[in-house]
Amino acid sequence: MAGYDHTAIETKWRDTWERERTFATPTDRSKPKYYVLDMFPYPSGDGLHVGHPKGYVATDVVARARRMMGFNVLRVMGWDSFGLPAERQAVKEGIHPRAVTVRNVARFKSQLSNLGLSYDWDYELATSDVKYYRWTQWIFLKLFERGLAYQAEVPVNWCPALGTVLANEEVKDGKYVETGDPVEKRMMKQWMLRITAYAERLVDDLEAVDWPEGIKQMQRDWIGRSEGAEVRFEVDGHDASFEVFTTRPDTLFGCTYAVLAPEHALVDAITTDAQRGAVAAYREQVSKVAERDRLAQAADAPKTGVFTGAYAICPVNGQKVPIWIADYVLAGYGTGAVFACPAHDERDHAFARTFDLPIVEVVSGGDVQAAAYTGDGPHVNSGFMDGLDIDGAKKRVIAWLEEHGRGRGTVQYRLRDWLFSRQRYWGEPFPLVHTPDGRVVPVREEDLPVRLPELDDYRPTEDGQPPLARAQDWVHTTLPDGTPATRETNTMPQWAGSCWYYLRFVSPHDEGAAWEADAEHYWMPVDLYVGGAEHAVLHLLYARFWHKVLYDLGLVSTKEPFQRLFNQGMVHAMSFNDSADGRGRFYYPYQVEQRDGDWVAKDDGRPVHTKVMKMSKSRYNVTNPDDVCTRHGADALRLYELFMGPLEDGAMWEDAGVAGTRRFLDKVVRLMELPRDESFVDKAADRALHGAIKKVTEAVESLRFNTAISDMMIATNELTRAGTVRTDQLEALVRILAPFAPHLAEELWEGLGHRGGISFVAWPEVDEAKLAVDTVTIAVQVNGKLRGNIHVAPDADKDSVLAAARAESSVAKYLDGVTIRREVVVPGRLVNFVVG
RNA sequence: GCGAGAAUGGCGGAACUGGUAGACGCGCCGGACUUAGGAUCCGGUGGGGUGACCCGUGGGGGUUCGAGUCCCCCUUCUCGCACCA
């Protein structure tokens, strides 16, 4: 491998940075601050592949450039180190989860260290460190005191393989999203956090943050705010009633039946003897269908249900309508009951058709017997709403309902409260104890932390209690007044630690507080938060929720934690599989080869299918950054990570691409050996250089690094072509290159005669005069087709441009003998003659 | 099914508010240096004719002097949500 000795240079400068504590977090508060944060990783046993550091490299470029631009930068890294995989690995190996975690963290840290990321490692933290989780417990106490934590007997997602419950969000298609283990429904007493109390603000405050619109929309959808009305229906012949929630109270006159969720509390009371058998059978049948299947139905799917024999009174017109139960009404949303207007709701329409229930039109504009009409139109058959459109009718009917005490306008959210307990070992213990008389008492702040007890068996107990129940000495405790009590044995979910780590980072060594108020005030909010889009909903929503609670308590100074969010795209790589659907055996790249254009396995020649897939160890398509660093160097790797394409897009990793960015760095090194002449002027070279300065400067804000790197390549090519260089040109180039390729930039900077490192050297200024051009090339079109080019002064007036265009021989022949109907002149761009 | 985004050479991708499509890089081809090279350097590289011409940004319409860019319809892909009343 020719070129510079990257190993020597990179080792030298990493050692220098470490020795001189170059990236220690600034403590003076005189400069503007910039808090740039990576979503901290879960330190998995697989180590890093080249896809992981893409975001870290991007933030490092921002951090390094901001330092040179005069900002105090907070640049830190830590570990989201509680969690299930370590616990499972511990069981497998017969060692402590802490040992697994320590090992994995060491591996991650060593891999990251090779990349020259400018973290202040003194600020490193880990959520499983008791010095950290004591404050997670402290925040939980704040939530508890505010009444935001409560216990409830709830249907939970029980995962038998893991022996724990999962939050709704962690379950998809009846499986745990992380491992694919099956999940079933079970009733259990669990700790919940009242995130729904913040639903409205979690939606509204999205307006104030600079996040990708798509992510904001996903959060809005997840919270699922919908405006409508709650309406009371009396049950005919019973002293009973039920509430329904509807977004279309304007269609109340079209109500021809009502539906309760099969689990609805009223069902037993109102079912007639004649229907009791059928109702019981239906409920039995529904209970066997997992919720996943129940929810996975489309709106127009065939409906099932059973008549209860009872009737409800429609409050607007006194009409008697049959009450059914059906599984398309969900117990967990709204009130678990709906009124049905088959004329204007697809689901109700499908149900009415199945059971031959009447369909009454109340909004004109469609053929409601054929299909539900959900569009707008004048209301009919609707008494006091006749003639109004949907909007007007809604307002009128809500006023009517409120006036008559039969309902009111309300807002419903899809968001449910957060299931916050897990039956695991490797998580934060709840700072709570239970008294013999059934009270729950929070542990006093001064008695924190509640340390995780040492165990040698991390499985649930035989009688189904969480692993912490095995630590009987720990479980049995006393209140400060001596009353015996038992500790809560659930632990918090992995999300807990990541809900506030960005706050701990402002003062991670503080023993007396979760964070120092001054430091919080100075550093918050996070100016730029970069991570994968997979956290678009869960982590970001939970963290925002906690942050708002802390804001209400006056403990943080900003309403939102993350001012700007950016999602880096995933890194993909070619995978080889002997089955076209990717379910067969995977092959490593070295195990396959191309024969006559087709990919085959080297050993037995069987055909393999290629597919670009997300990089992962299980697909045999990972590239280890350590190997790339060894071969091409960390600087070339960093450049390639960003050069692959726009940061937010997915891109395919190709090892050959790194060779390209490495060649670029070699070219930069050779620039240093060109003849030096401080009075030498090459306008094209200066223009390219200042174009690159401008583009890189903008990229620090826009994060469009791929084109910025391209412009640095162009500048380097131009300087090479010029053949002679000035020192100031080299200095400028090295400085804008420094955030991307810091090791080499340090070496070159030193080589240019500077001492003290490049990390805090002032960022170069763009000289607009150097961007100016002497002549511009103007395209000349005839009827929109390019016929020639002319070169004119940038400020040439319209007439002279037209004259030059007409005179151009390649153009003139198209103008000969035709009438010019129109002349379009775009200054500095083109001329178009319209002839005919 | 609904919502959001995307589709440009062999590949990753450039193209500011509509204004010379294909920057930069990979790969490939040719050359140089070499005992040799998967090393390095230089040159070429959208397709077709191969003269100074035609065709080209998923497909079809439209607006415009001019469309990768704007509008309508369609196809495909990615992501998210999925009976939420």
Coordinates of C-alpha atoms in Angstrom, one line a residue, chain A residues 112 155 311 359 478 590 614:
Chain A
L112 CA -14.9 3.7 18.4
P155 CA -53.9 -7.1 29.8
Y311 CA -82.0 -1.9 22.6
I359 CA -78.8 1.8 6.3
T478 CA -38.0 -2.1 56.7
Y590 CA -15.3 -14.7 0.1
K614 CA -29.2 -4.2 6.0

